[in-house]
Amino acid sequence: MKLSFCTDSLGHLPFEEMLDKLVSMGVYGVEMTTGGWSSAPHLRTDELLTDAGKRKKILDALAERGMSIAALNVSGNPLEPGELGKKHRADTEKTLELAGHLGVKKIVMMSGLPPAAPGDTVPNWITYTVSWPPTLKNCLDYQWNEVAIPYWESLVKQAKECGVEKFALENFSSMLVWNPETLFRLRDAVGPMVGLNLDPSHLIWMGADPIAAARALGPAIHHCHGKDVRLERGLVNVNGLLETKPVEDVANRAWNYVAVGCGQDLQWWKEFFSVVRMMGYNDWVSLEMEDLTMSVDAGVTSSVKALQQTISQ
């Protein structure tokens, strides 16, 4: 495995300065954002699609440092019914085209979340159904069969035309694909180009075991994020795992995203990566640093050191 970095955490730095900082820490891969919810601080997709010279400058800057693009990331909600969804769908299509120009074979994104019925104006994450009344089950059937699967069938076709080989869908909450079971539902419908971006942090706060999930996924692991979470003792015990407070309210949340090693210890991370490697994944692990309990520099430095000690190289 090789260590890469989700570049938004260093979005305040100019592109080449960001690359130099990563190289100084021994990181030689970048997972670069191109749109969706990200402002894409380092890649201007529209400019790069029309200017081969600017694309060459990006690739040359990476090559001079012995670096590679691990993946392009266009995480958003392409199934959202309003203007945001329209933008995210356009960003996704442009990202596929840009990947073709740059020779990038892997796209990290999210499955998307549709509304619960035709005419609804907001997405609806349905996490509980019972056999009666059947209303919510009908909503899920609509979301999957009428919206998500047709969209992804079309997107897989577009990706193949651009030379993209893999989609890695982050198991993020409030998306249709948020765990292995939902990943396999989509993968079985549209083919093996779709796999998981295995992010252990989300699975942990949802009550799952990422090590068991890795065993279940096997070759469906298409990418891996190095991202930790801490269940806050004394708070999660009282209020459970569901949390609606803003991520900035770290002192009062039941769980928080934290630097790698500040949630699960390094022995846990060693076992996690060992099992991921056993299941056949031997590619990039991207650090995604979203710890708001410390400075960005402290979180990045601490996480890089932890991952360098634990990934199965």
Coordinates of C-alpha atoms in Angstrom, one line a residue, residues 17 24 35 48 183 197 212 232:
E17 CA 3.6 24.5 -2.2
S24 CA 8.6 16.6 3.0
G35 CA -16.0 19.7 -7.7
L48 CA -8.0 22.0 -17.6
L183 CA -22.7 -1.2 -2.1
N197 CA -14.0 3.6 -0.9
A212 CA -15.3 -7.3 9.4
E232 CA -16.9 10.4 23.0

